[in-house]
Structure formats: structure tokens, C-alpha cells
CSV table of C-alpha atoms in Angstrom, one decimal:
chain,number,residue,atom,x,y,z
A,227,MET,CA,-0.8,19.6,18.3
A,228,ARG,CA,-2.6,20.0,15.0
A,229,ALA,CA,-4.1,16.9,13.4
A,230,ALA,CA,-6.5,15.6,10.8
A,231,TYR,CA,-9.1,13.7,12.8
A,232,ILE,CA,-12.7,12.4,12.9
A,233,GLU,CA,-15.2,12.2,15.7
A,234,GLU,CA,-17.6,9.9,13.8
A,235,LEU,CA,-17.4,7.5,10.9
A,236,GLY,CA,-18.6,8.9,7.6
A,237,SER,CA,-17.8,10.5,4.3
A,238,ALA,CA,-14.7,12.6,3.7
A,239,ASP,CA,-16.3,15.7,5.1
A,240,VAL,CA,-16.3,14.3,8.6
A,241,ILE,CA,-12.5,14.9,8.7
A,242,ARG,CA,-11.6,18.0,10.8
A,243,TYR,CA,-8.3,19.8,11.0
A,244,GLY,CA,-7.3,21.4,14.3
A,245,GLU,CA,-5.8,21.1,17.8
A,246,ILE,CA,-6.1,17.9,19.8
A,247,ALA,CA,-4.2,16.6,22.7
A,248,ALA,CA,-0.6,15.5,21.9
A,249,PRO,CA,0.0,11.7,22.5
A,250,ARG,CA,2.4,10.4,25.1
A,251,PRO,CA,4.6,7.3,24.5
A,252,GLY,CA,4.4,4.2,26.6
A,253,PRO,CA,7.4,2.2,27.8
A,254,THR,CA,7.9,0.5,24.5
A,255,ASP,CA,6.8,3.3,22.2
A,256,VAL,CA,8.5,6.1,20.3
A,257,LEU,CA,7.1,9.6,20.0
A,258,VAL,CA,7.7,10.9,16.5
A,259,ASP,CA,7.7,14.4,15.2
A,260,VAL,CA,5.9,13.9,11.9
A,261,LEU,CA,7.3,15.4,8.7
A,262,ALA,CA,4.7,14.0,6.3
A,263,THR,CA,2.0,11.5,5.8
A,264,THR,CA,0.0,10.4,2.8
A,265,VAL,CA,-3.5,8.9,1.9
A,266,ASN,CA,-4.2,5.3,1.0
A,267,PRO,CA,-7.4,3.7,-0.1
A,268,VAL,CA,-7.5,1.8,3.2
A,269,ASP,CA,-7.6,5.1,5.0
A,270,THR,CA,-10.9,5.9,3.3
A,271,PHE,CA,-12.2,2.5,4.2
A,272,VAL,CA,-11.4,2.9,7.9
A,273,ARG,CA,-12.8,6.5,8.0
A,274,SER,CA,-16.1,5.5,6.3
A,275,GLY,CA,-16.5,2.3,8.3
A,276,LEU,CA,-16.2,-0.1,5.3
A,277,PHE,CA,-13.3,-1.7,7.0
A,278,PRO,CA,-14.4,-2.2,10.7
A,279,THR,CA,-11.7,-1.8,13.2
A,280,GLN,CA,-11.3,-0.5,16.8
A,281,ILE,CA,-11.4,3.3,16.8
A,282,ASP,CA,-11.2,5.7,19.7
A,283,PHE,CA,-12.5,9.2,19.1
A,284,PRO,CA,-11.2,11.7,18.3
A,285,PHE,CA,-9.4,9.4,15.8
A,286,VAL,CA,-6.4,10.7,13.8
A,287,VAL,CA,-6.6,9.4,10.3
A,288,GLY,CA,-3.8,8.0,8.2
A,289,ARG,CA,-1.5,5.0,8.0
A,290,ASP,CA,2.0,6.1,6.9
A,291,LEU,CA,4.5,8.6,8.3
A,292,VAL,CA,8.0,9.8,7.9
A,293,GLY,CA,9.5,11.8,10.7
A,294,THR,CA,12.1,12.4,13.4
A,295,VAL,CA,12.3,10.7,16.8
A,296,ALA,CA,11.4,13.1,19.6
A,297,GLU,CA,11.4,10.7,22.5
A,298,ALA,CA,11.8,7.0,23.1
A,299,GLY,CA,10.2,5.1,26.0
A,300,PRO,CA,12.5,3.5,28.6
A,301,GLY,CA,12.0,0.0,27.2
A,302,VAL,CA,13.0,1.0,23.7
A,303,THR,CA,16.4,0.2,22.1
A,304,GLY,CA,17.7,1.1,18.7
A,305,PHE,CA,16.1,4.6,18.5
A,306,ARG,CA,17.2,7.9,19.8
A,307,ALA,CA,16.2,11.5,19.5
A,308,GLY,CA,16.9,12.9,16.1
A,309,ASP,CA,16.8,9.6,14.2
A,310,ARG,CA,14.9,9.8,10.8
A,311,VAL,CA,12.2,7.1,10.9
A,312,TRP,CA,9.1,5.8,9.2
A,313,CYS,CA,6.0,3.7,9.8
A,314,ASN,CA,3.2,2.3,7.6
A,315,SER,CA,0.9,0.6,10.1
A,316,LEU,CA,-0.9,3.3,12.2
A,317,GLY,CA,-4.6,4.1,12.1
A,318,HIS,CA,-5.9,0.6,12.6
A,319,ASP,CA,-6.7,-1.9,15.4
A,320,GLY,CA,-6.8,0.7,18.1
A,321,ARG,CA,-3.7,2.6,17.0
A,322,GLN,CA,-4.1,6.3,16.4
A,323,GLY,CA,-3.2,7.5,12.9
A,324,ALA,CA,-0.3,9.4,11.3
A,325,ALA,CA,-2.0,12.6,10.1
A,326,ALA,CA,-0.7,14.8,12.9
A,327,GLU,CA,2.3,16.8,14.0
A,328,GLN,CA,3.2,14.0,16.4
A,329,ALA,CA,2.4,10.3,16.6
A,330,VAL,CA,3.2,7.5,18.9
A,331,VAL,CA,4.6,4.4,17.3
A,332,ALA,CA,5.3,1.0,18.9
A,333,ALA,CA,9.0,0.4,18.5
A,334,ASP,CA,8.5,-2.9,16.6
A,335,ARG,CA,6.5,-1.0,14.0
A,336,LEU,CA,9.1,1.7,13.4
A,337,TYR,CA,12.0,1.6,11.0
A,338,HIS,CA,15.0,3.8,10.2
A,339,LEU,CA,14.9,5.8,7.0
A,340,PRO,CA,18.0,4.9,4.8
A,341,GLU,CA,20.7,7.5,4.7
A,342,GLY,CA,20.2,9.9,1.8
A,343,ALA,CA,16.6,8.8,1.0
A,344,ASP,CA,14.2,11.7,0.2
A,345,PRO,CA,11.7,11.5,3.1
A,346,TYR,CA,8.8,13.0,1.0
A,347,ALA,CA,9.4,10.6,-1.9
A,348,ALA,CA,9.8,7.7,0.5
A,349,VAL,CA,6.6,8.2,2.4
A,350,ALA,CA,4.7,8.0,-0.9
A,351,VAL,CA,5.9,4.4,-1.5
A,352,PHE,CA,5.9,2.8,1.9
A,353,HIS,CA,2.3,1.4,1.9
A,354,PRO,CA,2.1,0.3,-1.7
A,355,ALA,CA,5.6,-1.2,-1.6
A,356,ALA,CA,4.9,-3.2,1.6
A,357,THR,CA,1.6,-4.4,0.2
A,358,ALA,CA,3.5,-5.6,-2.9
A,359,TYR,CA,6.2,-7.3,-0.9
A,360,LEU,CA,3.6,-9.2,1.2
A,361,ALA,CA,1.5,-10.1,-1.9
A,362,LEU,CA,4.5,-11.5,-3.8
A,363,PHE,CA,6.6,-13.2,-1.1
A,364,VAL,CA,4.4,-14.0,1.9
A,365,HIS,CA,1.0,-14.8,0.3
A,366,GLY,CA,2.1,-15.4,-3.3
A,367,ARG,CA,5.1,-17.5,-2.4
A,368,LEU,CA,7.0,-16.3,-5.5
A,369,ARG,CA,10.0,-18.3,-6.7
A,370,VAL,CA,12.8,-17.5,-9.1
A,371,GLY,CA,11.9,-18.2,-12.7
A,372,GLU,CA,8.1,-18.2,-12.3
A,373,THR,CA,5.8,-16.3,-14.6
A,374,VAL,CA,3.8,-13.6,-12.9
A,375,LEU,CA,0.9,-11.5,-14.2
A,376,VAL,CA,0.2,-8.1,-12.6
A,377,ALA,CA,-3.2,-6.7,-13.3
A,378,GLY,CA,-3.3,-3.0,-12.9
A,379,ALA,CA,0.5,-2.7,-13.2
A,380,ALA,CA,0.7,1.1,-13.7
A,381,GLY,CA,-0.9,1.8,-10.3
A,382,ASN,CA,1.0,2.4,-7.0
A,383,VAL,CA,0.9,-1.2,-5.8
A,384,GLY,CA,1.1,-2.6,-9.3
A,385,SER,CA,4.3,-0.7,-10.2
A,386,ALA,CA,5.9,-1.9,-7.0
A,387,LEU,CA,4.8,-5.5,-7.8
A,388,VAL,CA,6.4,-5.3,-11.2
A,389,THR,CA,9.7,-3.8,-9.8
A,390,MET,CA,10.0,-6.4,-7.0
A,391,ALA,CA,9.0,-9.4,-9.1
A,392,VAL,CA,11.5,-8.5,-11.8
A,393,ARG,CA,14.3,-8.1,-9.2
A,394,ALA,CA,13.3,-11.5,-7.7
A,395,GLY,CA,14.0,-13.2,-11.0
A,396,ALA,CA,10.4,-13.7,-12.3
A,397,ARG,CA,9.2,-13.2,-15.8
A,398,VAL,CA,6.6,-10.5,-15.5
A,399,LEU,CA,3.5,-9.9,-17.7
A,400,ALA,CA,1.4,-6.9,-17.0
A,401,THR,CA,-2.0,-5.3,-17.9
A,402,ALA,CA,-2.5,-1.6,-18.0
A,403,GLY,CA,-4.1,1.2,-19.9
A,404,ALA,CA,-2.7,1.9,-23.4
A,405,ARG,CA,-1.1,5.1,-22.2
A,406,ASP,CA,0.8,3.2,-19.5
A,407,VAL,CA,2.3,0.4,-21.6
A,408,ARG,CA,5.7,2.1,-22.0
A,409,TYR,CA,5.9,2.9,-18.3
A,410,CYS,CA,5.3,-0.7,-17.3
A,411,ALA,CA,7.9,-1.9,-19.8
A,412,GLU,CA,10.4,0.5,-18.3
A,413,LEU,CA,9.7,-1.0,-14.9
A,414,GLY,CA,10.8,-4.4,-16.4
A,415,ALA,CA,7.7,-6.1,-17.5
A,416,ALA,CA,8.5,-8.5,-20.4
A,417,GLU,CA,5.1,-8.0,-22.1
A,418,VAL,CA,2.4,-5.4,-21.4
A,419,PHE,CA,-1.2,-5.8,-22.6
A,420,ASP,CA,-3.9,-3.2,-22.9
A,421,TYR,CA,-6.6,-4.3,-20.4
A,422,ARG,CA,-9.3,-3.1,-22.8
A,423,ASP,CA,-8.1,-5.4,-25.6
A,424,PRO,CA,-11.0,-7.7,-26.5
A,425,ASP,CA,-8.5,-10.5,-27.0
A,426,LEU,CA,-6.7,-9.9,-23.7
A,427,THR,CA,-7.2,-13.5,-22.4
A,428,GLY,CA,-6.0,-14.9,-25.7
A,429,LYS,CA,-2.9,-12.8,-25.6
A,430,ILE,CA,-2.0,-13.7,-22.1
A,431,ARG,CA,-2.5,-17.3,-22.9
A,432,GLY,CA,-0.2,-16.9,-25.9
A,433,ALA,CA,2.5,-15.2,-23.8
A,434,ALA,CA,2.3,-17.9,-21.1
A,435,PRO,CA,1.3,-21.1,-22.9
A,436,SER,CA,2.3,-23.2,-19.9
A,437,GLY,CA,0.2,-21.1,-17.6
A,438,LEU,CA,0.8,-18.4,-15.0
A,439,ASP,CA,2.4,-19.3,-11.7
A,440,LEU,CA,1.1,-16.2,-9.9
A,441,TYR,CA,-1.7,-13.8,-10.8
A,442,LEU,CA,-2.0,-10.6,-8.7
A,443,ASP,CA,-5.1,-8.5,-9.2
A,444,THR,CA,-4.6,-4.9,-8.0
A,445,ALA,CA,-7.5,-3.6,-10.1
A,446,GLY,CA,-10.2,-5.3,-8.1
A,447,VAL,CA,-11.9,-6.9,-11.1
A,448,ASN,CA,-11.5,-10.4,-9.6
A,449,ASP,CA,-12.8,-12.3,-12.6
A,450,LEU,CA,-11.9,-15.7,-11.1
A,451,ASP,CA,-13.7,-17.7,-13.8
A,452,THR,CA,-11.3,-16.4,-16.4
A,453,THR,CA,-8.2,-15.9,-14.2
A,454,VAL,CA,-8.1,-19.4,-12.7
A,455,ASP,CA,-8.2,-20.9,-16.2
A,456,LEU,CA,-5.0,-19.1,-17.0
A,457,LEU,CA,-3.0,-20.6,-14.2
A,458,ALA,CA,-0.4,-23.3,-14.4
A,459,ARG,CA,-0.7,-26.3,-12.2
A,460,ARG,CA,-0.3,-25.1,-8.6
A,461,GLY,CA,-0.7,-21.6,-9.8
A,462,ARG,CA,-1.9,-19.0,-7.3
A,463,VAL,CA,-4.2,-16.0,-7.4
A,464,VAL,CA,-3.7,-13.2,-4.9
A,465,LEU,CA,-6.6,-10.8,-4.4
A,466,LEU,CA,-5.8,-7.4,-2.8
A,467,ALA,CA,-8.5,-5.1,-4.1
A,468,GLY,CA,-12.2,-5.1,-4.8
A,469,ALA,CA,-13.9,-5.1,-1.4
A,470,ARG,CA,-17.4,-5.3,-2.8
A,471,THR,CA,-16.8,-7.9,-5.5
A,472,ARG,CA,-18.6,-11.3,-5.4
A,473,PRO,CA,-16.9,-13.4,-8.1
A,474,VAL,CA,-17.9,-16.9,-9.2
A,475,LEU,CA,-15.5,-19.5,-7.8
A,476,PRO,CA,-14.5,-22.2,-10.3
A,477,ALA,CA,-14.0,-24.8,-7.7
A,478,GLY,CA,-13.3,-27.7,-10.1
A,479,ALA,CA,-10.6,-25.9,-12.0
A,480,LEU,CA,-9.0,-25.1,-8.6
A,481,TYR,CA,-8.9,-28.4,-6.8
A,482,MET,CA,-8.3,-30.5,-9.9
A,483,ASN,CA,-5.1,-28.6,-10.7
A,484,ASP,CA,-3.8,-27.8,-7.2
A,485,ARG,CA,-4.5,-24.1,-7.8
A,486,SER,CA,-5.3,-21.6,-5.0
A,487,VAL,CA,-6.9,-18.2,-4.4
A,488,VAL,CA,-5.9,-16.2,-1.4
A,489,GLY,CA,-6.9,-12.7,-0.3
A,490,PHE,CA,-5.1,-10.4,2.1
A,491,VAL,CA,-4.9,-6.9,3.5
A,492,ILE,CA,-1.8,-5.4,4.9
A,493,SER,CA,-3.7,-4.3,8.0
A,494,HIS,CA,-3.6,-7.9,9.3
A,495,ALA,CA,0.1,-8.4,8.7
A,496,THR,CA,2.1,-9.3,11.8
A,497,SER,CA,4.9,-7.0,13.1
A,498,ASP,CA,7.4,-9.6,11.9
A,499,GLU,CA,6.0,-9.6,8.4
A,500,LEU,CA,6.0,-5.8,8.3
A,501,ALA,CA,9.6,-5.7,9.5
A,502,GLY,CA,10.5,-8.1,6.7
A,503,ALA,CA,8.8,-5.8,4.2
A,504,ALA,CA,10.5,-2.8,5.7
A,505,ALA,CA,14.0,-4.3,5.4
A,506,TYR,CA,13.3,-5.1,1.7
A,507,ILE,CA,11.9,-1.6,1.1
A,508,ASN,CA,14.9,0.1,2.8
A,509,ASP,CA,17.3,-1.9,0.6
A,510,LEU,CA,15.5,-0.7,-2.6
A,511,LEU,CA,15.3,2.9,-1.3
A,512,GLY,CA,19.0,2.8,-0.5
A,513,ARG,CA,19.7,1.6,-4.1
A,514,GLY,CA,17.4,4.2,-5.6
A,515,ALA,CA,15.3,1.4,-7.1
A,516,LEU,CA,12.0,2.4,-5.6
A,517,ARG,CA,10.3,5.7,-6.3
A,518,PRO,CA,6.7,7.0,-6.8
A,519,ARG,CA,5.6,7.8,-10.3
A,520,GLY,CA,4.2,11.2,-9.4
A,521,ILE,CA,3.8,13.2,-6.2
A,522,GLU,CA,1.5,16.1,-5.3
A,523,VAL,CA,2.5,18.0,-2.1
A,524,LEU,CA,-0.1,19.6,0.1
A,525,PRO,CA,-0.5,20.8,3.7
A,526,LEU,CA,-1.8,18.4,6.3
A,527,SER,CA,-5.0,20.5,6.4
A,528,ALA,CA,-5.9,19.2,3.0
A,529,ALA,CA,-6.6,15.7,4.2
A,530,ALA,CA,-10.4,15.8,3.8
A,531,ASP,CA,-10.1,17.1,0.2
A,532,VAL,CA,-7.6,14.3,-0.6
A,533,HIS,CA,-9.8,11.6,0.8
A,534,ALA,CA,-12.7,12.9,-1.3
A,535,ARG,CA,-10.5,13.1,-4.5
A,536,MET,CA,-9.3,9.5,-3.9
A,537,GLU,CA,-12.8,8.2,-3.6
A,538,LYS,CA,-13.8,10.0,-6.8
A,539,GLY,CA,-10.9,8.4,-8.6
A,540,GLU,CA,-9.2,11.7,-9.4
A,541,LEU,CA,-5.6,10.9,-8.4
A,542,HIS,CA,-4.8,8.4,-11.2
A,543,GLY,CA,-1.7,6.9,-9.7
A,544,ARG,CA,-0.4,10.1,-8.2
A,545,ARG,CA,0.5,10.0,-4.5
A,546,VAL,CA,-0.4,13.0,-2.4
A,547,VAL,CA,2.1,13.9,0.3
A,548,LEU,CA,0.7,15.9,3.3
A,549,ARG,CA,3.4,17.9,5.0
A,550,THR,CA,3.1,19.2,8.5
A,551,ASP,CA,5.3,22.2,7.8
A,552,LEU,CA,3.0,23.7,5.2
A,553,THR,CA,0.2,26.0,6.4
A,554,SER,CA,-3.2,26.9,5.1
A,555,GLY,CA,-6.6,27.7,6.6
A,556,ALA,CA,-8.0,25.2,9.1
A,557,ARG,CA,-11.0,23.1,8.1
């Protein structure tokens, strides 16, 4: 089969595109004919070695896929040949990735695609939406009526956070660039602030005088000295970006107000947590309530170029969908 793979850790140019051996499913696995995959920041972290994890070379890159069941192992129930399915947890902890014509997925990490959902739009939202779900409901412990601030609300994860928090009955405040204020408001944010505003902290405090119950930083700034002071009693900060940041920890303001800071990566989510996220995502997809802001469609052979563009910050919230049925020259 054709795949985008690496034989060593390194920069984007270590990714190759070509023929490798097709995988075979075990007793509790499902073999999937891949329609499309995408590229996430964590994929670049794994490829470069920034995020250490078990890797067997040649290693197929990529986390997410949408496809069709080709074959199910004898111990698998609930899936049969021809089913349209998706997964968002390959390419980590010894699992081969998704950027290939076929992939093996453990049955407990595979989900049915809702009837009528556009597979190419759906694959673009799986990873950011599942990250948002876990940040809000598992690690952020969001409750109805709370006040939430989403930093970086116009991004892929940020927009999913706004959508889900609004639907969960929270009052959502957001920060974004000036050009994205209207977009965030359309997602349901009650107030949107330009993150470049020199009085940003004052405006947030004015919008939430009793403090924020939950602060989610997708931008990776992680200015805890400022952020923790904006929290209500028992307020929570969830960190999900900024791998190289080393912020000051205002310990007194945390423990004297029962506040907390927690970090997480979706890569460590349990299969049960991922299944909970998948059920929520499928419900939103079925209602047409979850969609990417913008999609760029390319052939699978473009994986190396997309990794490089992502690391240079050239995608600006667009999601690149890599389709296996499109052809171009091999790299």
C-alpha cells in the first residue's frame, strides 16, 4: 500500500511517500480502507521527537482517519465490511498512523460515522473537537451556568471549545484576533476581546467581575500569573498548548482560593474517554452543529509539505485534508 511514513525522527523532510507493507488486523482489530486523513500539531511533535512515544520504523504518520471497513477480526462485534468509520487516536504509543491507504484500528478506538455526514469535512474536526470535549468536560469539569474564557477561540480547538461550551449552557468569553471577532460571536461567544488589546485583562475582569470558572488556553501563552488572578474561587485553568513554556506559578493565589491548574494531552486519554468524546462529536455532526472553518484538500503524498507549513504557522486555522484517492508525484 502507499503511505506517508518516516524511517527516523526529524524535520518534515524525513517524511517519505511510497509503498510499504500493508497491515494485518489482529483478533480485536479492524482493517480500514482509508479515505482521508489530516495533520495535527501533535503529529509534528511525534515526527520530530518533541513528544516521545513508542515508534516502530517504518512509522506511518498521522492521527485521524475516515474510511470504510475492509475486514474485522474474529473477536470484533459492531463493525462489518462496508461500514463508514473514523478514528482519531492512531500514530502514538506503538500504534501505526493513519496516513496510508489502509490502517489497522483497535475496535475500541473506532467509531461509526453518522449517516449523511460529509467524511472529508468530518475528518477535519475529529481531533480538535475531541480535544475540546476532554478539556471542557473531563479535565475542566464544566457545569451549566459557569463562565468560561477561551483563549485563541478562532482556532480549530478554540472554535470547538466555544461551540461545545455554549451548547452546554455556559457563558462564554473569548479572545481572538480583531479579524476573528465576528466569527467567534457567530459561534455563540457572549463577548469577544482582541487579544492584542493593551487593556485585555481589565476588559475580561469587567465582563466577569465575579471571576472566571474555567479558563482554557489554546494559544499556548500560559501566563499563569495573570490568568489565575482572573479566576473565581474554585476556578480552573486547563492548559493544552505551549509545550516549551515555563510560566511562573502563583501558588498562593491558587491554594488560598481553591483554584487549580491542570494540563492534558489527548494522546493520554483512555479508550473510554475517547469513546465519550466520539459519541458527543457524532451527535453534533448528526445535527450539523460541528464543522471546520476552512478546508484545503490535497493528495496523501503532500504530507511532508503540510507538516512543514504547519510548523511555519502558514495554515492559520485551515484544516488540510489528505485524500488517498488523489494522485501526484511520489516524494
